[in-house]
Short mmCIF file of C-alpha atoms in Angstrom, two decimals:
data_model
loop_
_atom_site.label_atom_id
_atom_site.label_comp_id
_atom_site.label_asym_id
_atom_site.label_seq_id
_atom_site.Cartn_x
_atom_site.Cartn_y
_atom_site.Cartn_z
CA MET A 1 -122.55 62.65 -46.75
CA ASN A 2 -123.61 66.17 -45.92
CA SER A 3 -121.26 69.12 -45.60
CA MET A 4 -120.95 68.65 -41.80
CA GLN A 5 -119.77 65.05 -42.20
CA TRP A 6 -117.28 66.05 -44.91
CA SER A 7 -115.86 68.75 -42.62
CA VAL A 8 -115.46 66.31 -39.74
CA ALA A 9 -113.76 63.74 -42.02
CA ILE A 10 -111.33 66.33 -43.41
CA LEU A 11 -110.55 67.64 -39.93
CA GLY A 12 -109.93 64.08 -38.70
CA GLY A 13 -107.59 63.44 -41.61
CA LEU A 14 -105.63 66.60 -40.85
CA VAL A 15 -105.29 65.54 -37.20
CA VAL A 16 -103.95 62.13 -38.23
CA VAL A 17 -101.46 63.72 -40.63
CA GLY A 18 -100.39 66.14 -37.91
CA VAL A 19 -99.81 63.33 -35.38
CA LEU A 20 -97.78 61.34 -37.91
CA ALA A 21 -95.67 64.40 -38.78
CA TYR A 22 -95.02 65.13 -35.10
CA ASN A 23 -93.98 61.51 -34.44
CA TRP A 24 -91.62 61.62 -37.43
CA TRP A 25 -90.10 64.88 -36.20
CA ALA A 26 -89.68 63.51 -32.65
CA MET A 27 -87.99 60.36 -33.94
CA ARG A 28 -85.62 62.42 -36.11
CA ARG A 29 -84.73 64.61 -33.15
CA ALA A 30 -84.02 61.61 -30.93
CA GLN A 31 -81.60 60.11 -33.43
CA PRO A 32 -77.85 60.75 -32.93
CA ARG A 33 -76.52 63.70 -34.87
CA GLN A 34 -74.72 62.58 -38.02
CA ALA A 35 -71.84 64.17 -39.84
CA THR A 36 -72.84 65.94 -43.06
CA PRO A 37 -71.30 63.92 -45.91
CA ASN A 38 -69.10 65.90 -48.25
CA LYS A 39 -65.90 65.43 -50.21
CA SER A 40 -63.65 66.77 -47.49
CA SER A 41 -65.12 64.54 -44.79
CA ALA A 42 -64.91 61.50 -47.07
CA LYS A 43 -61.28 62.27 -47.76
CA ALA A 44 -60.57 62.75 -44.05
CA GLY A 45 -62.18 59.40 -43.30
CA ALA A 46 -60.13 57.68 -45.99
CA GLU A 47 -56.90 59.21 -44.75
CA ARG A 48 -57.60 58.79 -41.02
CA GLN A 49 -54.56 57.37 -39.29
CA VAL A 50 -54.51 54.85 -36.51
CA ALA A 51 -52.26 55.97 -33.71
CA VAL A 52 -49.91 53.47 -32.12
CA GLU A 53 -50.13 54.69 -28.56
CA PRO A 54 -47.00 54.34 -26.41
CA VAL A 55 -46.97 51.46 -23.95
CA LEU A 56 -44.67 50.78 -21.06
CA ASP A 57 -42.03 48.13 -21.49
CA ASP A 58 -40.58 46.11 -18.61
CA ALA A 59 -38.52 49.08 -17.45
CA GLY A 60 -41.42 51.49 -17.50
CA LEU A 61 -40.30 53.19 -20.70
CA MET A 62 -42.57 54.21 -23.53
CA GLY A 63 -42.59 51.92 -26.45
CA SER A 64 -45.04 52.05 -29.34
CA ASP A 65 -49.82 53.15 -26.17
CA ALA A 66 -49.63 56.04 -23.55
CA SER A 67 -53.56 55.95 -12.84
CA SER A 68 -52.84 56.95 -7.59
CA SER A 69 -54.57 58.91 -7.03
CA ALA A 70 -53.81 61.77 -4.80
CA VAL A 71 -54.28 64.78 -6.99
CA GLU A 72 -53.32 68.44 -6.75
CA PRO A 73 -56.12 70.72 -5.54
CA GLY A 74 -58.28 71.87 -8.41
CA PHE A 75 -57.67 68.76 -10.51
CA ASP A 76 -60.15 66.02 -11.33
CA ALA A 77 -58.88 62.48 -10.82
CA VAL A 78 -59.63 60.15 -13.71
CA SER A 79 -60.43 56.59 -12.74
CA ASP A 80 -59.02 54.73 -15.72
CA ALA A 81 -57.42 51.39 -14.94
CA ALA A 82 -56.72 50.36 -18.52
CA LEU A 83 -54.55 53.06 -20.05
CA VAL A 84 -52.15 50.41 -21.33
CA ASP A 85 -53.82 48.29 -24.00
CA LEU A 86 -51.07 46.87 -26.18
CA PRO A 87 -48.41 44.25 -25.49
CA PRO A 88 -45.23 45.94 -24.24
CA VAL A 89 -42.54 46.78 -26.76
CA GLN A 90 -39.12 45.86 -25.43
CA LEU A 91 -36.42 48.52 -25.60
CA ALA A 92 -33.78 45.93 -24.84
CA THR A 93 -30.65 47.99 -25.38
CA GLU A 94 -31.50 51.15 -23.48
CA ALA A 95 -30.00 51.78 -20.04
CA VAL A 96 -32.54 53.29 -17.64
CA LEU A 97 -31.37 52.78 -14.07
CA ASP A 98 -31.09 55.93 -11.98
CA SER A 99 -30.49 56.13 -8.24
CA LEU A 100 -33.19 58.81 -8.04
CA ILE A 101 -35.97 56.25 -8.43
CA ASP A 102 -34.12 52.90 -8.38
CA SER A 103 -32.34 50.85 -5.75
CA VAL A 104 -29.15 50.03 -7.65
CA VAL A 105 -26.86 47.13 -6.67
CA PRO A 106 -23.35 47.09 -8.23
CA VAL A 107 -22.07 43.59 -8.97
CA ALA A 108 -18.28 43.22 -9.16
CA LEU A 109 -17.36 40.59 -11.74
CA SER A 110 -14.29 38.40 -11.37
CA GLY A 111 -13.62 38.80 -15.10
CA PRO A 112 -15.31 39.72 -18.38
CA VAL A 113 -18.58 37.90 -19.05
CA SER A 114 -20.51 37.42 -22.27
CA GLY A 115 -23.94 38.85 -22.86
CA ASP A 116 -25.19 35.33 -23.61
CA ALA A 117 -24.09 34.18 -20.13
CA VAL A 118 -25.84 37.13 -18.48
CA LEU A 119 -29.05 36.54 -20.42
CA ALA A 120 -29.03 32.83 -19.52
CA ALA A 121 -28.53 33.62 -15.82
CA MET A 122 -31.15 36.35 -15.52
CA PRO A 123 -34.27 35.53 -13.48
CA ALA A 124 -37.24 34.27 -15.45
CA THR A 125 -39.46 36.93 -13.92
CA ARG A 126 -38.11 40.45 -14.22
CA ARG A 127 -40.50 41.85 -11.64
CA VAL A 128 -40.67 42.00 -7.87
CA GLY A 129 -44.27 42.59 -6.89
CA SER A 130 -45.44 45.39 -9.17
CA LYS A 131 -41.91 46.81 -9.61
CA THR A 132 -39.51 46.24 -12.46
CA LEU A 133 -36.13 44.55 -12.01
CA VAL A 134 -33.54 45.70 -14.56
CA VAL A 135 -30.09 44.29 -15.32
CA GLU A 136 -27.53 46.53 -17.02
CA CYS A 137 -23.98 45.79 -18.12
CA GLN A 138 -20.99 47.96 -18.96
CA GLY A 139 -18.99 47.24 -22.09
CA ASP A 140 -15.44 48.11 -23.06
CA ASP A 141 -16.64 51.51 -24.28
CA GLY A 142 -17.76 52.37 -20.74
CA LEU A 143 -21.42 52.67 -21.70
CA TRP A 144 -24.21 50.88 -19.85
CA GLU A 145 -26.83 48.87 -21.72
CA ARG A 146 -29.17 45.94 -21.30
CA PRO A 147 -27.26 42.70 -21.87
CA GLN A 148 -26.98 41.76 -25.54
CA PRO A 149 -25.93 38.47 -27.16
CA ALA A 150 -22.35 38.30 -28.46
CA HIS A 151 -21.29 41.30 -26.35
CA ARG A 152 -18.65 41.22 -23.61
CA TYR A 153 -19.01 43.12 -20.37
CA GLN A 154 -16.69 44.29 -17.64
CA ALA A 155 -19.22 45.29 -14.98
CA MET A 156 -22.87 44.78 -14.07
CA GLN A 157 -25.54 46.46 -11.97
CA VAL A 158 -29.06 45.38 -11.05
CA GLY A 159 -31.81 47.78 -10.06
CA LEU A 160 -35.32 47.69 -8.65
CA GLN A 161 -37.67 50.63 -9.07
CA LEU A 162 -38.48 52.03 -5.64
CA ALA A 163 -42.05 53.15 -6.36
CA ASN A 164 -44.70 53.52 -9.02
CA ARG A 165 -48.42 54.21 -9.08
CA SER A 166 -48.99 50.92 -7.25
CA GLY A 167 -47.02 52.19 -4.24
CA ALA A 168 -43.56 51.79 -2.72
CA ILE A 169 -41.51 48.63 -2.25
CA ASN A 170 -41.67 46.99 1.19
CA ASN A 171 -39.29 44.83 3.23
CA ILE A 172 -40.55 41.58 1.72
CA GLU A 173 -40.13 42.85 -1.84
CA PHE A 174 -36.65 44.15 -1.12
CA SER A 175 -35.69 40.77 0.35
CA GLU A 176 -36.96 39.05 -2.80
CA PHE A 177 -34.90 41.51 -4.86
CA VAL A 178 -31.79 40.67 -2.83
CA SER A 179 -32.39 36.95 -3.36
CA LYS A 180 -32.70 37.34 -7.14
CA VAL A 181 -29.59 39.50 -7.40
CA GLN A 182 -27.57 37.10 -5.25
CA THR A 183 -28.59 34.13 -7.40
CA LEU A 184 -27.65 36.03 -10.56
CA ALA A 185 -24.30 37.08 -9.09
CA ASP A 186 -23.48 33.56 -7.90
CA THR A 187 -24.17 32.16 -11.36
CA LEU A 188 -21.81 34.66 -12.99
CA GLY A 189 -19.15 34.59 -10.30
CA GLY A 190 -19.87 38.15 -9.14
CA ALA A 191 -20.05 39.89 -5.77
CA PRO A 192 -23.03 42.20 -5.19
CA ASP A 193 -22.78 45.23 -2.91
CA PHE A 194 -26.25 45.60 -1.36
CA PRO A 195 -27.47 48.85 0.20
CA ASP A 196 -29.12 48.84 3.61
CA MET A 197 -32.65 47.50 3.33
CA LEU A 198 -34.23 49.86 5.88
CA SER A 199 -32.77 52.96 4.25
CA GLU A 200 -33.89 51.85 0.78
CA VAL A 201 -37.43 51.08 1.96
CA ALA A 202 -37.56 54.45 3.72
CA ARG A 203 -36.35 56.14 0.54
CA ALA A 204 -39.06 54.31 -1.41
CA LYS A 205 -41.77 55.52 0.98
CA GLU A 206 -40.58 59.12 0.72
CA LEU A 207 -40.52 58.91 -3.09
CA ASP A 208 -44.00 57.40 -3.11
CA GLN A 209 -45.31 60.21 -0.88
CA PHE A 210 -43.91 62.80 -3.27
CA ALA A 211 -45.33 60.99 -6.30
CA SER A 212 -48.78 60.64 -4.71
CA ALA A 213 -48.87 64.34 -3.89
CA HIS A 214 -47.76 65.40 -7.39
CA ASP A 215 -49.63 62.98 -9.61
CA ALA A 216 -52.44 64.36 -11.74
CA GLN A 217 -54.62 63.03 -14.50
CA LEU A 218 -56.91 65.79 -15.70
CA GLY A 219 -60.36 64.99 -17.03
CA LEU A 220 -62.80 67.21 -18.91
CA VAL A 221 -66.20 65.84 -19.94
CA LEU A 222 -68.13 67.07 -22.97
CA ARG A 223 -71.84 66.45 -22.39
CA ALA A 224 -74.39 66.82 -25.19
CA LYS A 225 -76.86 69.66 -24.62
CA GLY A 226 -79.56 68.30 -26.93
CA ALA A 227 -79.53 65.39 -29.33
CA ALA A 228 -76.94 62.67 -28.85
CA TRP A 229 -74.04 62.26 -31.29
CA SER A 230 -73.21 59.39 -33.59
CA VAL A 231 -69.66 58.00 -33.69
CA GLY A 232 -69.30 59.33 -37.23
CA PHE A 233 -70.36 62.79 -36.06
CA VAL A 234 -67.69 62.68 -33.34
CA HIS A 235 -64.98 61.53 -35.77
CA HIS A 236 -65.95 64.25 -38.23
CA HIS A 237 -65.48 67.08 -35.72
CA THR A 238 -62.47 65.69 -33.85
CA ALA A 239 -60.52 64.97 -37.04
CA ALA A 240 -60.67 68.67 -37.88
CA LEU A 241 -58.81 69.35 -34.60
CA GLY A 242 -56.04 66.82 -35.24
CA LEU A 243 -57.30 63.85 -33.20
CA ILE A 244 -56.75 60.45 -34.79
CA ALA A 245 -57.95 56.94 -34.03
CA GLY A 246 -56.19 55.31 -31.08
CA ALA A 247 -55.02 51.76 -30.68
CA VAL A 248 -58.29 50.53 -29.16
CA PRO A 249 -61.93 51.21 -30.02
CA GLY A 250 -63.42 54.20 -28.26
CA ARG A 251 -60.17 56.15 -28.09
CA LEU A 252 -58.88 59.11 -30.06
CA VAL A 253 -55.52 60.75 -29.43
CA LEU A 254 -53.79 64.02 -30.21
CA PRO A 255 -50.23 62.95 -31.11
CA ALA A 256 -47.23 64.66 -29.55
CA SER A 257 -44.49 66.08 -31.72
CA THR A 258 -41.97 63.85 -29.90
CA GLY A 259 -43.84 60.65 -30.74
CA GLU A 260 -44.04 59.66 -27.07
CA ALA A 261 -47.21 59.70 -24.98
CA PRO A 262 -50.14 61.44 -26.74
CA LEU A 263 -50.75 65.03 -25.67
CA VAL A 264 -54.44 64.42 -25.04
CA THR A 265 -56.63 61.32 -25.15
CA MET A 266 -60.35 61.26 -25.85
CA ARG A 267 -62.39 58.29 -24.71
CA PHE A 268 -65.97 57.27 -25.33
CA ASP A 269 -68.11 54.16 -25.08
CA THR A 270 -66.28 51.14 -26.54
CA GLN A 271 -69.47 49.36 -27.55
CA ALA A 272 -70.57 52.41 -29.53
CA ALA A 273 -67.18 52.49 -31.26
CA LEU A 274 -67.58 48.84 -32.24
CA ASP A 275 -71.02 49.42 -33.76
CA ASP A 276 -70.76 48.57 -37.47
CA ASP A 277 -73.25 51.25 -38.48
CA GLN A 278 -71.37 53.95 -36.53
CA ASP A 279 -74.69 55.50 -35.48
CA ALA A 280 -74.85 54.46 -31.82
CA ALA A 281 -75.86 57.33 -29.56
CA LEU A 282 -73.14 59.09 -27.56
CA ARG A 283 -73.92 61.73 -24.97
CA GLU A 284 -70.50 62.13 -23.31
CA LEU A 285 -66.89 62.39 -24.43
CA ARG A 286 -64.00 62.40 -21.94
CA LEU A 287 -60.76 64.28 -22.56
CA ILE A 288 -57.82 63.00 -20.50
CA LEU A 289 -54.37 64.45 -19.86
CA ASP A 290 -51.84 62.30 -17.98
CA VAL A 291 -49.79 65.25 -16.72
CA PRO A 292 -46.49 63.57 -15.68
CA HIS A 293 -46.22 61.81 -19.04
CA VAL A 294 -46.29 64.88 -21.31
CA PRO A 295 -43.61 67.61 -21.39
CA ARG A 296 -44.77 71.04 -20.36
CA ASP A 297 -43.29 72.69 -23.48
CA GLU A 298 -45.77 70.69 -25.58
CA GLN A 299 -48.52 72.76 -23.87
CA PRO A 300 -50.84 69.76 -23.47
CA PHE A 301 -53.34 71.51 -21.20
CA GLU A 302 -53.69 74.42 -23.60
CA HIS A 303 -54.39 71.94 -26.41
CA MET A 304 -56.89 70.13 -24.20
CA VAL A 305 -58.81 73.32 -23.39
CA GLU A 306 -58.77 74.45 -27.02
CA ILE A 307 -60.22 71.12 -28.14
CA ALA A 308 -62.88 71.19 -25.42
CA LEU A 309 -64.00 74.75 -26.25
CA LYS A 310 -64.13 74.19 -30.00
CA LEU A 311 -66.01 70.89 -29.70
CA ALA A 312 -68.42 72.42 -27.19
CA GLU A 313 -69.24 75.10 -29.76
CA THR A 314 -69.43 72.96 -32.89
CA MET A 315 -71.09 69.88 -31.37
CA GLY A 316 -73.42 71.58 -28.93
CA ALA A 317 -71.97 70.45 -25.60
CA ASP A 318 -71.36 71.62 -22.06
CA ILE A 319 -67.90 71.27 -20.46
CA VAL A 320 -68.27 69.65 -17.04
CA ASP A 321 -66.13 67.79 -14.51
CA ASP A 322 -66.50 64.16 -13.43
CA VAL A 323 -69.39 64.97 -11.07
CA GLY A 324 -71.28 67.00 -13.66
CA GLN A 325 -70.44 70.50 -12.44
CA ALA A 326 -70.00 73.07 -15.19
CA LEU A 327 -66.47 74.29 -15.88
CA PRO A 328 -66.50 77.86 -17.20
CA GLU A 329 -63.40 79.29 -18.84
CA SER A 330 -62.44 81.02 -15.58
CA SER A 331 -62.22 77.62 -13.87
CA LEU A 332 -60.07 76.28 -16.70
CA VAL A 333 -57.68 79.22 -16.28
CA GLN A 334 -57.42 78.47 -12.54
CA ILE A 335 -56.65 74.81 -13.25
CA GLY A 336 -53.92 75.91 -15.65
CA GLN A 337 -52.34 78.01 -12.91
CA GLU A 338 -52.36 75.06 -10.50
CA LEU A 339 -50.86 72.91 -13.21
CA ALA A 340 -47.92 75.31 -13.59
CA LYS A 341 -47.11 74.82 -9.90
CA LEU A 342 -47.18 71.06 -10.38
CA TYR A 343 -44.76 71.29 -13.30
CA ASP A 344 -42.42 73.44 -11.19
CA ALA A 345 -42.46 70.91 -8.33
CA LEU A 346 -41.61 68.06 -10.70
CA ASP A 347 -38.79 70.10 -12.24
CA GLN A 348 -37.30 70.84 -8.83
CA ARG A 349 -37.23 67.11 -8.05
CA ASP A 350 -35.51 66.31 -11.40
CA LEU A 351 -38.65 64.47 -12.45
CA SER A 352 -39.79 66.84 -15.16
CA ALA A 353 -43.06 65.90 -16.84
CA GLY A 354 -42.43 63.79 -19.93
CA SER A 355 -38.95 62.70 -18.87
CA VAL A 356 -37.95 59.03 -18.79
CA LEU A 357 -37.83 59.08 -15.00
CA ALA A 358 -41.26 60.70 -14.66
CA ARG A 359 -42.85 58.25 -17.08
CA ARG A 360 -41.35 55.34 -15.14
CA LEU A 361 -42.33 56.66 -11.72
CA PHE A 362 -45.88 57.58 -12.74
CA SER A 363 -46.66 54.27 -14.40
#
């Protein structure tokens, strides 16, 4: 081979090496970003907790997971039909009925009855439509509770929740409620004192209108600017901000100090979370705040914004709304101001965010 042929061969070899190097670089760039392994991250992974998220029991109370849809101006509605993932935990002894959100029927008893008799006489289905039917009894100490075996009671009341996120009760549902209460009372030798059906249905509609106008589930989306993230990369950065694994794959939560509904929930693709190698590509993370479920003094929105800003910086992400529009910090401040008005409206109605009544109504 002469010098010309050697030059062409060397040049060709360099071109091939260059193409291979570029392909390797492109493949590396396309891979999800991984967390950098170190002692602290290994320790965090070993100590990562699994949150038991609050779930609603039959009376709409939070047990051990914490939607509808009219939302305050400036808020993004979150379409999330499966916020409750665990079987309900029964809080069988806690009295919950309140005339503010329940239609309550007093039942005069002819004499003391045992808790066993009440439990045996209760309807098999404790629901009317999508609403919860609750039976409470009053003991010798004057306190109301759910009926308990081996207890004796002097009085009883039965209630039906007037409205929830599925809407208000209607005439048919109230009639079914009356029928169930009458059957229960007849079995125990009691006399129920029913309220007027039309007034109760009207009260339910008014309550539902208020709830629909003051319900809000805020959503912020973190969208990757460049390379996608791996699940391990997400866990690495979110753990540093206090988020822990939720009860179902693809969910992280920021626990509340009260142990009730989580302050903030983060959701991402379930299939990616179930990937054994933890290297499935993620391009979006969704932060969710169910406003009526979290007390204002826990400052959930402030925590949500802080998490979004820090993750946007450390993970290389844009903060956008559900339709992909960018949300600068000025927009987040404006949303916070609107949120304060919502909290005030709930307080004025005695349905303060995070209260038992608010969690039942907005369930």
